[in-house]
mmCIF file of C-alpha atoms and ligand atoms in Angstrom:
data_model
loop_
_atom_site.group_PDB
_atom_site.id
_atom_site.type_symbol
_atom_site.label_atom_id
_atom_site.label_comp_id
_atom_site.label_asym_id
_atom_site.label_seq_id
_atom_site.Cartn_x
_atom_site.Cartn_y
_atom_site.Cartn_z
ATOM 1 C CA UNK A 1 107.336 99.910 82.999
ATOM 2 C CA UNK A 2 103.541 99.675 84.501
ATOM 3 C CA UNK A 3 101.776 103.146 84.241
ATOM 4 C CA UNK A 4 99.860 103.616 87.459
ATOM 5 C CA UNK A 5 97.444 106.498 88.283
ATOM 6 C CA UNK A 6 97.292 107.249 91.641
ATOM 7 C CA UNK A 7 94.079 109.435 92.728
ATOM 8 C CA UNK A 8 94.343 111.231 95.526
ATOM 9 C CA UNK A 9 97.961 111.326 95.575
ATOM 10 C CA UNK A 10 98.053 115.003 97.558
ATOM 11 C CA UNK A 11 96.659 113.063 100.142
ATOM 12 C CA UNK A 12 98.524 111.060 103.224
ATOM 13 C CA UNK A 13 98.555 107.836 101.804
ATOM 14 C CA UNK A 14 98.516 109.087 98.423
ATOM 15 C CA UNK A 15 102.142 110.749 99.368
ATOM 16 C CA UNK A 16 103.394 107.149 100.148
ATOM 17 C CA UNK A 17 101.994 105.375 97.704
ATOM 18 C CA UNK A 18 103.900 108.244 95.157
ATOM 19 C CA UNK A 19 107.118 107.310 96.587
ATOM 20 C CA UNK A 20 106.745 103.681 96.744
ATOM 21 C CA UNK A 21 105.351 103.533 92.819
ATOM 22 C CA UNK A 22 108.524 105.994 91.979
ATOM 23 C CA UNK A 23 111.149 103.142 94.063
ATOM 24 C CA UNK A 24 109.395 100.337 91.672
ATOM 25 C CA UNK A 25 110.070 101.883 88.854
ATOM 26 C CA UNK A 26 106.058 102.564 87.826
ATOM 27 C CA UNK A 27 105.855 105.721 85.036
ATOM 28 C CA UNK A 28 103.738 107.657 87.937
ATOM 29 C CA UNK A 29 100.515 109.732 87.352
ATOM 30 C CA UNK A 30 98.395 111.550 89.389
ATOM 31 C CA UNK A 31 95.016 112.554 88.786
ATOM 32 C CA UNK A 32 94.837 116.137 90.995
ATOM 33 C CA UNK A 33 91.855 118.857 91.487
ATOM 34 C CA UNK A 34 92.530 122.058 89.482
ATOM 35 C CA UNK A 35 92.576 123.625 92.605
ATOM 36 C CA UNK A 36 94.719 121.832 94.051
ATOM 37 C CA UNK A 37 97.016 122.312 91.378
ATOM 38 C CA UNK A 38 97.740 125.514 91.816
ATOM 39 C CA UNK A 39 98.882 124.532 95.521
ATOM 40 C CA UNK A 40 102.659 124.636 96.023
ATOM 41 C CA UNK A 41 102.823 122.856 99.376
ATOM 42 C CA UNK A 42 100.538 119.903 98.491
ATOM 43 C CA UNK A 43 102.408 119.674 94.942
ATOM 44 C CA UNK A 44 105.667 119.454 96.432
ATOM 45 C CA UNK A 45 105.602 115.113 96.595
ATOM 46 C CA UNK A 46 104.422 114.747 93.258
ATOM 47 C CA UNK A 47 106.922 117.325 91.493
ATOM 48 C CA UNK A 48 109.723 115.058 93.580
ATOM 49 C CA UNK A 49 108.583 112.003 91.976
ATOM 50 C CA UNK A 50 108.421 113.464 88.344
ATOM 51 C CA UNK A 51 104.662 112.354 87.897
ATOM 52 C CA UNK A 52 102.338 113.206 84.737
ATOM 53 C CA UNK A 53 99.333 115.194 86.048
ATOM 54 C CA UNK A 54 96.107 114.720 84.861
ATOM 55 C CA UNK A 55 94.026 117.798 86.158
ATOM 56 C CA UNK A 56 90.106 116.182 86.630
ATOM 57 C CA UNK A 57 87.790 115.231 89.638
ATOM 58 C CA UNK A 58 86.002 112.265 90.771
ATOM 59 C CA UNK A 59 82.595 114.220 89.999
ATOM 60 C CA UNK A 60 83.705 114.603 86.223
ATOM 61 C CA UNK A 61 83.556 111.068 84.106
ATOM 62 C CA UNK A 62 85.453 113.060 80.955
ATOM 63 C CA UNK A 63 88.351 113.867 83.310
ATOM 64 C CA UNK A 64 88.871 110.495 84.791
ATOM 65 C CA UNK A 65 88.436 108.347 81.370
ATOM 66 C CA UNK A 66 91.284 110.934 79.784
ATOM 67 C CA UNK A 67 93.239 110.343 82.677
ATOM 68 C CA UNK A 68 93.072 106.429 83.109
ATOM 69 C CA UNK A 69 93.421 105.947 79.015
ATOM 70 C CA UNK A 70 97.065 107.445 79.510
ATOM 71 C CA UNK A 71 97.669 104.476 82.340
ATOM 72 C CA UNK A 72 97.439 100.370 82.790
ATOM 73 C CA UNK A 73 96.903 100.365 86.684
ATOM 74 C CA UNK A 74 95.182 102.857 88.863
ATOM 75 C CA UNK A 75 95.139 102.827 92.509
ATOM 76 C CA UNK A 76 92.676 105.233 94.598
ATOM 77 C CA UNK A 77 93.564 106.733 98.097
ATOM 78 C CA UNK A 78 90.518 109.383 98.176
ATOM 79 C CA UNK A 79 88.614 109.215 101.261
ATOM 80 C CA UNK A 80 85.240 108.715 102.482
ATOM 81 C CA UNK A 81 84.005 112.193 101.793
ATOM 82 C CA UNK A 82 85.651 112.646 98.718
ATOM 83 C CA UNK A 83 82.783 111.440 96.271
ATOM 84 C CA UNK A 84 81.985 108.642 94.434
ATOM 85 C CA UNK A 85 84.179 106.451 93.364
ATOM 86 C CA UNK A 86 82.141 103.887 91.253
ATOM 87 C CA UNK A 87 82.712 106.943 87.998
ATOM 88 C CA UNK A 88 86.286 106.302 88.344
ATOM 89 C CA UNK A 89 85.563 102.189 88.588
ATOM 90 C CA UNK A 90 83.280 103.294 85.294
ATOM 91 C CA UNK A 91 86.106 105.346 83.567
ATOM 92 C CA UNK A 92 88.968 102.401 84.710
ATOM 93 C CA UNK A 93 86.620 99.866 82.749
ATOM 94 C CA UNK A 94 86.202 102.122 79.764
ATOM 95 C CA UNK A 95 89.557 102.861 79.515
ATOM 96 C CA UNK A 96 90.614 99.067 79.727
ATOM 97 C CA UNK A 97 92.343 99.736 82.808
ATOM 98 C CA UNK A 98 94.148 96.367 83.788
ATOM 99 C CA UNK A 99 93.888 96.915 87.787
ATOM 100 C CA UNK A 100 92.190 98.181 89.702
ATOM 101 C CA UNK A 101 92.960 99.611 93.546
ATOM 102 C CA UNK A 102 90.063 100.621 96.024
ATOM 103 C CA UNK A 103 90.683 103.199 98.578
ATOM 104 C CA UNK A 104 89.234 100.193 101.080
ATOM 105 C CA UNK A 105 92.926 100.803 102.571
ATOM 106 C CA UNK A 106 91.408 100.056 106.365
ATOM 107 C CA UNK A 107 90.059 96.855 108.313
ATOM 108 C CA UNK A 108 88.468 93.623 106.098
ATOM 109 C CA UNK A 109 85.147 94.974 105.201
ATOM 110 C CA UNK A 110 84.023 91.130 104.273
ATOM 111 C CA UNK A 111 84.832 90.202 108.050
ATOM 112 C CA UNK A 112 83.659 92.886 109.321
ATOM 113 C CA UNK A 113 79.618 93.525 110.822
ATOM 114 C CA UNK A 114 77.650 94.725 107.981
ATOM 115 C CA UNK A 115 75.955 98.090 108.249
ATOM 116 C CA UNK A 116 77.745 98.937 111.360
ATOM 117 C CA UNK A 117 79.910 101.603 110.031
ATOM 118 C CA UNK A 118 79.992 104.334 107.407
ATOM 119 C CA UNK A 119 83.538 103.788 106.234
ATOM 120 C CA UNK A 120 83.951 100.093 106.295
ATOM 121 C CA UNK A 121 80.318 100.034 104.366
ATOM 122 C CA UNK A 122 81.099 102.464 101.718
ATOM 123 C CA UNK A 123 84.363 99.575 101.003
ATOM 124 C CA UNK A 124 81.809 96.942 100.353
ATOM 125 C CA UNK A 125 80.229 99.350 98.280
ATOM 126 C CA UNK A 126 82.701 100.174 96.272
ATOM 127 C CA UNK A 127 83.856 96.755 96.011
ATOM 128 C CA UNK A 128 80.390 95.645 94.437
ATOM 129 C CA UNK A 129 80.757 97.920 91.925
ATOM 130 C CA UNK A 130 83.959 96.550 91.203
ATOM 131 C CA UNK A 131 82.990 93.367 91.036
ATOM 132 C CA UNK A 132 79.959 94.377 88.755
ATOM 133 C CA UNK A 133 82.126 96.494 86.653
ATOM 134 C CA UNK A 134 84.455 93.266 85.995
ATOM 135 C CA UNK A 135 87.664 95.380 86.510
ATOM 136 C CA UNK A 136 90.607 93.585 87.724
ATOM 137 C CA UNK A 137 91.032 94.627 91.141
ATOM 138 C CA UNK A 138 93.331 93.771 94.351
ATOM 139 C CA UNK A 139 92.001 94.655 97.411
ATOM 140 C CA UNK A 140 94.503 95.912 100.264
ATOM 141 C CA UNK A 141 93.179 95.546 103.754
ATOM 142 C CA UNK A 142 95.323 97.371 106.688
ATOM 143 C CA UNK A 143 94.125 97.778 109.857
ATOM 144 C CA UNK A 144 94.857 101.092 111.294
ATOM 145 C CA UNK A 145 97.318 103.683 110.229
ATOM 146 C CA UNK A 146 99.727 104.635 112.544
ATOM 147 C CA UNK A 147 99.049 108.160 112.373
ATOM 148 C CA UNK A 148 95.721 107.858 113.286
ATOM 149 C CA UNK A 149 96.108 105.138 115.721
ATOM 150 C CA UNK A 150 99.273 104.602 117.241
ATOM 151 C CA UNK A 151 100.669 108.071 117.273
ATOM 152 C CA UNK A 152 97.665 108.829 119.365
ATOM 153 C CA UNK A 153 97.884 105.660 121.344
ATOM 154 C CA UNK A 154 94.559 104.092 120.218
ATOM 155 C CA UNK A 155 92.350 107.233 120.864
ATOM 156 C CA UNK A 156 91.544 108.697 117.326
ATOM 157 C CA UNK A 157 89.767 111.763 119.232
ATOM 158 C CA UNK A 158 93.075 113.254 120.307
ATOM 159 C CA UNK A 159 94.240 113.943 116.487
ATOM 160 C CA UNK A 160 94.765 117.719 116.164
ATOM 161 C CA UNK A 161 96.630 118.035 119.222
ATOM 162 C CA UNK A 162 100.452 116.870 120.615
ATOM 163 C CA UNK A 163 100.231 113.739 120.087
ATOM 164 C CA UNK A 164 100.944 111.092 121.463
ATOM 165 C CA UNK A 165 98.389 112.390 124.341
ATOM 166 C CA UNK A 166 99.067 112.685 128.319
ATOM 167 C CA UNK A 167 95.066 111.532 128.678
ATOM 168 C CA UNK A 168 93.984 108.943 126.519
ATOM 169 C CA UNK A 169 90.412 107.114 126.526
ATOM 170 C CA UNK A 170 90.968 103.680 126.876
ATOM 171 C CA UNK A 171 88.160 101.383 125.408
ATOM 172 C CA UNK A 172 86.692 98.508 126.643
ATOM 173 C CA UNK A 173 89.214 96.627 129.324
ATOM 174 C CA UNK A 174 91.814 97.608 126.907
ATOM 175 C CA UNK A 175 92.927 94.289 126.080
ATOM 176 C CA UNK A 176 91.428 93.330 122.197
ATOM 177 C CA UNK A 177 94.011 92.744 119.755
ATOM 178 C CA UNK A 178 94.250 95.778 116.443
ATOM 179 C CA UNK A 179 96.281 95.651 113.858
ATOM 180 C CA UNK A 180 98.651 98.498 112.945
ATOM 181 C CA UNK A 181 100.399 99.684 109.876
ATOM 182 C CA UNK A 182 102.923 102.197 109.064
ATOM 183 C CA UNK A 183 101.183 104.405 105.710
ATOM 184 C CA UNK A 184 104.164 104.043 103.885
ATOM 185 C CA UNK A 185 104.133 100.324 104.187
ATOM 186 C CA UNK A 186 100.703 100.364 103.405
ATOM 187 C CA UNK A 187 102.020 101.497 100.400
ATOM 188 C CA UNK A 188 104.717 99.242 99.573
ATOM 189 C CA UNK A 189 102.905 96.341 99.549
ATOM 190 C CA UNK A 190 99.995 98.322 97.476
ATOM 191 C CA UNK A 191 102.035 98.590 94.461
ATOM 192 C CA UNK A 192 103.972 95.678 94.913
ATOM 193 C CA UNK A 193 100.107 93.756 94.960
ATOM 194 C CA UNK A 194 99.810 95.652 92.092
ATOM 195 C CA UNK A 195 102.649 94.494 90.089
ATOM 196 C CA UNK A 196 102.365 91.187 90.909
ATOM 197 C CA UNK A 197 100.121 89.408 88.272
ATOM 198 C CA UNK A 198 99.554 86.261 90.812
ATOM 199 C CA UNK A 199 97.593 89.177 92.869
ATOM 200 C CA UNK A 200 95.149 90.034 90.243
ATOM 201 C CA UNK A 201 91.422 89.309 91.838
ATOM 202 C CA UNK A 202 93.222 88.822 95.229
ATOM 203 C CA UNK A 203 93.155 89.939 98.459
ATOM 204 C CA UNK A 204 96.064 90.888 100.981
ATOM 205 C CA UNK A 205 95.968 91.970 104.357
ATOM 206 C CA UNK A 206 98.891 93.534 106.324
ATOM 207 C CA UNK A 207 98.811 91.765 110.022
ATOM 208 C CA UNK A 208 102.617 93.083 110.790
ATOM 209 C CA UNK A 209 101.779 94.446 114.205
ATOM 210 C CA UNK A 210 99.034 92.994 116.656
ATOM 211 C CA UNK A 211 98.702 94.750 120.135
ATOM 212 C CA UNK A 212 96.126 95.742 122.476
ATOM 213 C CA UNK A 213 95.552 99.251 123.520
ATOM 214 C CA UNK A 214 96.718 98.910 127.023
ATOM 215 C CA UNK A 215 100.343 97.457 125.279
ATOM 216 C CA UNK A 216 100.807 100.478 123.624
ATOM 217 C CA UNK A 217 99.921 102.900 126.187
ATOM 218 C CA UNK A 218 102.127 101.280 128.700
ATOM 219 C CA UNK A 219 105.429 100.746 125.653
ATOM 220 C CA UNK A 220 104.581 104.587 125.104
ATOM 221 C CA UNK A 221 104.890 105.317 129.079
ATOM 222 C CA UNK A 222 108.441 102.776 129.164
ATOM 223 C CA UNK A 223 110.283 104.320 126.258
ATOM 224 C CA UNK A 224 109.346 108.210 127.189
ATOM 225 C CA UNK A 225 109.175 107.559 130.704
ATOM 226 C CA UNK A 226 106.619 109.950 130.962
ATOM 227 C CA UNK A 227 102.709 108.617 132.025
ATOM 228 C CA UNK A 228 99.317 108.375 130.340
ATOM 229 C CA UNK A 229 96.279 109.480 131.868
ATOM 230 C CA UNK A 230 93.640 106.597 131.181
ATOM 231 C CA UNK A 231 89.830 107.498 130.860
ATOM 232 C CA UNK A 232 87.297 104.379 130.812
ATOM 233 C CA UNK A 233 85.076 104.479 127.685
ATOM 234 C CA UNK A 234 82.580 101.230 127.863
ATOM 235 C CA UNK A 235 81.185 99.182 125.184
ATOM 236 C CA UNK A 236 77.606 101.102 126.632
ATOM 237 C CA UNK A 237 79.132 104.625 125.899
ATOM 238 C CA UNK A 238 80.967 104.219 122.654
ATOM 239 C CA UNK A 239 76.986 102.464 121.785
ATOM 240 C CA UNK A 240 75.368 105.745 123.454
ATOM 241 C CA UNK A 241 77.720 108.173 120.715
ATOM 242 C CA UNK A 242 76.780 106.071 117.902
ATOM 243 C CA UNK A 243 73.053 105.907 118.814
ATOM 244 C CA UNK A 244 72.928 109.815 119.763
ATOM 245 C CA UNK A 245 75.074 111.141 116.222
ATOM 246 C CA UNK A 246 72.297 110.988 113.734
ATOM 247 C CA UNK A 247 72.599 114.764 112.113
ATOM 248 C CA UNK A 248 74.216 114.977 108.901
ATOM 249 C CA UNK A 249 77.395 117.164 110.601
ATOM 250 C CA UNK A 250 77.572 114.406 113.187
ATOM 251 C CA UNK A 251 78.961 111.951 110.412
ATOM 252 C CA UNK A 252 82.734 112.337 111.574
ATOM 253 C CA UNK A 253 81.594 111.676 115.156
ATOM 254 C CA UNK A 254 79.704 108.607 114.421
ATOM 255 C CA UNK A 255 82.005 107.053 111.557
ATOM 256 C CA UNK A 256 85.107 107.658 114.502
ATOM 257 C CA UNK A 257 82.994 105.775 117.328
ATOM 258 C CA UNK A 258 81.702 103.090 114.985
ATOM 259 C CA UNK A 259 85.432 102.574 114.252
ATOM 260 C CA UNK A 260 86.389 102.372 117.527
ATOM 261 C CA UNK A 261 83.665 99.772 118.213
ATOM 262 C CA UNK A 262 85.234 97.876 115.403
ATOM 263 C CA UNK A 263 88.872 97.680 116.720
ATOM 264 C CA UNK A 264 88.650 98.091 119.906
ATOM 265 C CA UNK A 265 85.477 96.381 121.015
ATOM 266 C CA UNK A 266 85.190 94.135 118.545
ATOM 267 C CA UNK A 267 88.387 93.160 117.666
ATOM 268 C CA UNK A 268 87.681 92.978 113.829
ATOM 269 C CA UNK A 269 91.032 94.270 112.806
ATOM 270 C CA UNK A 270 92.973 91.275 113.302
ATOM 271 C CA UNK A 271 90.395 89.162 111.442
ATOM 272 C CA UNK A 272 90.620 88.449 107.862
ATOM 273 C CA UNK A 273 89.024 86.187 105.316
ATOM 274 C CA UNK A 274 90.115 82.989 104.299
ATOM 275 C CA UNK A 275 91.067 84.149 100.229
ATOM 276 C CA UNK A 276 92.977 86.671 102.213
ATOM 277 C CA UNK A 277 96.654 86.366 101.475
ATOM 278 C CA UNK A 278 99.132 87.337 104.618
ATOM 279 C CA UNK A 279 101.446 90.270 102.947
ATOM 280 C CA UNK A 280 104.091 89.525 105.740
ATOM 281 C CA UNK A 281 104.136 85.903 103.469
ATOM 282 C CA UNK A 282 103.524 87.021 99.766
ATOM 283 C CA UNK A 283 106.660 89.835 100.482
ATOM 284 C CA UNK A 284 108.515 88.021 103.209
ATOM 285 C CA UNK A 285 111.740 90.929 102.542
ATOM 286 C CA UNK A 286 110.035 93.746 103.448
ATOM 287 C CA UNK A 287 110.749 95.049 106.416
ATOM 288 C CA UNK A 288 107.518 96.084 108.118
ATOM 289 C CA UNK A 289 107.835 98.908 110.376
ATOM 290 C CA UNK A 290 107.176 97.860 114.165
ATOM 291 C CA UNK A 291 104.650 100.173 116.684
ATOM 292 C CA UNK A 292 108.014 100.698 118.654
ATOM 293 C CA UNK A 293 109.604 102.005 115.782
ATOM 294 C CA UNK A 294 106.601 104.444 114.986
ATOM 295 C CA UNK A 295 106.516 105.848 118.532
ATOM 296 C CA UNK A 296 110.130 106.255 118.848
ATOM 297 C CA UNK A 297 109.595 108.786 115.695
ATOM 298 C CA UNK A 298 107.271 110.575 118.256
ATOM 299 C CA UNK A 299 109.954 110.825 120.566
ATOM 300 C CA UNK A 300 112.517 112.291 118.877
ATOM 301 C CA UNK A 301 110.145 115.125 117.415
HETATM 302 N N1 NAP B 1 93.060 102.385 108.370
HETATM 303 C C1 NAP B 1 93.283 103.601 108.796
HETATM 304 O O1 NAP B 1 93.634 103.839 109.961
HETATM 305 C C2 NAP B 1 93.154 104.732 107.823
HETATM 306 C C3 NAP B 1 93.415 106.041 108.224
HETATM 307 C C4 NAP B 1 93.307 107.063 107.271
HETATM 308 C C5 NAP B 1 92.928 106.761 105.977
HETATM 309 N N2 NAP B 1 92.683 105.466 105.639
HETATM 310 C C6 NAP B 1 92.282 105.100 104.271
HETATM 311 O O2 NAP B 1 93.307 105.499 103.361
HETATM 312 C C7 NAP B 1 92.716 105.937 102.152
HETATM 313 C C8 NAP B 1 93.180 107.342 101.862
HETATM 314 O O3 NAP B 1 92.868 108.184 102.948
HETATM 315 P P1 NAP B 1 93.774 109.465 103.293
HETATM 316 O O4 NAP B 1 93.578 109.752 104.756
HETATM 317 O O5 NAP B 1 95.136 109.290 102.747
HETATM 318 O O6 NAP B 1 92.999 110.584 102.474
HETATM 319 P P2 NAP B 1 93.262 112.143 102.496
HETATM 320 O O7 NAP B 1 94.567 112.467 103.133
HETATM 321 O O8 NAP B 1 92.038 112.795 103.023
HETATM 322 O O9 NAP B 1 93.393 112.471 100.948
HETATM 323 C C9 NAP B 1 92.306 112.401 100.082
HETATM 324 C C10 NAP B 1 92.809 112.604 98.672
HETATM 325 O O10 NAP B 1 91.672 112.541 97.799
HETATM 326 C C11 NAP B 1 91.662 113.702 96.993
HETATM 327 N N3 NAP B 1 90.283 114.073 96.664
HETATM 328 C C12 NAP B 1 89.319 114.486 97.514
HETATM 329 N N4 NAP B 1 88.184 114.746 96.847
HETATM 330 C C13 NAP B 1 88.463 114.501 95.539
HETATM 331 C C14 NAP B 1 87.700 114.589 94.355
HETATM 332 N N5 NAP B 1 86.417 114.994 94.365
HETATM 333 N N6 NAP B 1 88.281 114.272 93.180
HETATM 334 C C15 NAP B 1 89.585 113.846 93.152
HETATM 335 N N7 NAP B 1 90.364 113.746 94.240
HETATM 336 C C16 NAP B 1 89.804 114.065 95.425
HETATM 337 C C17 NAP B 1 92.339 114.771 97.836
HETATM 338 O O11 NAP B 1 92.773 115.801 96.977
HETATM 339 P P3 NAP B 1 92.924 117.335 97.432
HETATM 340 O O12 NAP B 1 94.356 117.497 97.828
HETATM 341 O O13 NAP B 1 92.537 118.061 96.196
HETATM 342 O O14 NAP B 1 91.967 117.573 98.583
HETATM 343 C C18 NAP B 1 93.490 113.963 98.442
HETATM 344 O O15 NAP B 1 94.517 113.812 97.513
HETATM 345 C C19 NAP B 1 91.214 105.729 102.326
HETATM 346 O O16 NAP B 1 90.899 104.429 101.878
HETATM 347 C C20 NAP B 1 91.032 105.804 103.827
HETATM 348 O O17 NAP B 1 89.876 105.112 104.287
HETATM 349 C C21 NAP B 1 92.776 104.465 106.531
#
């Protein structure tokens, strides 16, 4: 039975990648904030699932070598903001962790324009240090999450209210490809990559669902039968928001627009890299969950 460490696992992908370790039969652990700890709610998941917790923090070395000593595999789903992952890449490799998982859990970063976005650069970042660290890794590359981008029919700006949205912005002519995933197939084929030893220094990309934004908005307006007010956002005026967000507490701001660019402008989420190994073909009986499916959830809320 693999021992996997999940850190971040109070988080929305870490909550799926919980359940999918517990279904193939990992021994679970969960590296969680002492804070955090003492919070019922976000415990609730990782209770259900039975898994060891191993109180620390990305910030503290000690916590994180304790933690990934007691494991062979460790998969990350912290986010952007959540620190610095390379002393949890440091503590894996002391520990003689046998994978490795970055939270890179988005679009290609290799494909993608370098040192056009926050997010997508702090993957390659964390990915050198991987690399330099000589920890056996398996990178996962996604796309977008349907929560973030199909519940709120490609506009990321209308998370935090009813979603999916009666006005949308609709980028560009609307009609460049993304790629969508469901989170918890995200992480299915996470810790399936992860026991598979044929995936070891391997990359996998998840290209279920291809649509443009105009497709969803008008299968969103079809199956609810209600309609979707379209605002025109132009290559010029996503480049305007990036160009104009340079304070520190305009980081959200600009990493959502330079995302944006990415997908919808640019079309780099259906791209991937040759090495890149189709997880529709590696896993051909899972069942990947279809953007239909995940707006007819909407619906029925
Ligand atoms: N492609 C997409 O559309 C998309 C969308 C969303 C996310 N993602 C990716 O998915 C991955 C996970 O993101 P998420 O949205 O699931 O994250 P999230 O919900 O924000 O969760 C972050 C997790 O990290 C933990 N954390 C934060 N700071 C920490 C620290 N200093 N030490 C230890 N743990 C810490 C949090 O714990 P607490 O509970 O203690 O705060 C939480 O469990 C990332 O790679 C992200 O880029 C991709």
């Amino acid at each position: 039975m693999t021992k996997t460490l999940i850190v971040g696992a109070t988080g929305l992908l870490g909550n799926e990648l919980l359940r999918a370790s517990k279904k193939y039969g990992n021994e679970v652990h969960a590296l969680v904030r002492s804070k955090t700890r003492l919070n019922a709610e976000k415990m609730k998941t990782l209770e259900a699932v039975g898994a060891t917790i191993h109180v620390g923090d990305l910030d503290d070395y000690d916590s994180l070598l304790k933690a990934c000593k007691a494991v062979d595999c460790v998969i990350s789903s912290v986010n952007w903001q959540s620190g610095d992952e390379r002393t949890l890449i440091q503590a894996a490799k002391d520990a003689g962790v046998k994978r490795f998982i970055p939270s890179a859990f988005g679009l290609d970063f290799t494909v993608a324009t370098p040192g056009s976005s926050l997010i997508i650069d702090n993957f390659s970042a964390v990915y050198s240090s991987l690399l330099a660290a000589g920890l056996p890794y398996t990178l996962i590359h996604t796309g977008g999450f349907f929560t973030y981008w199909v519940a709120t029919l490609g506009d990321m700006t209308k998370l935090g209210s009813p979603l999916p949205p009666e006005e949308v912005n609709l980028y560009g002519d609307g009609k460049v490809k993304g790629s969508f995933v469901s989170e918890s197939d995200v992480a299915t084929v996470t810790v399936r990559a992860l026991n598979d030893p044929k995936m070891e220094n391997q990359a996998i990309h998840i290209g279920a669902n291809t649509i443009t934004q105009n497709e969803m908005i008008e299968m969103w307006e079809k199956m609810s039968g209600r309609s979707v007010r379209k605002i025109s956002v132009m290559s010029d005026d996503i480049e305007n928001i990036i160009a104009s967000s340079v304070s520190q507490d305009q980081k959200v701001i600009l990493s959502v627009a330079q995302l944006k660019r990415s997908y919808w402008i640019r079309g780099e989420s259906v791209k991937h890299s040759t090495r890149s190994k189709a997880a529709e073909e590696l896993y051909p009986d899972l069942p990947f969950q279809t953007v239909q499916e995940g707006l007819t959830r909407l619906l029925h809320h």
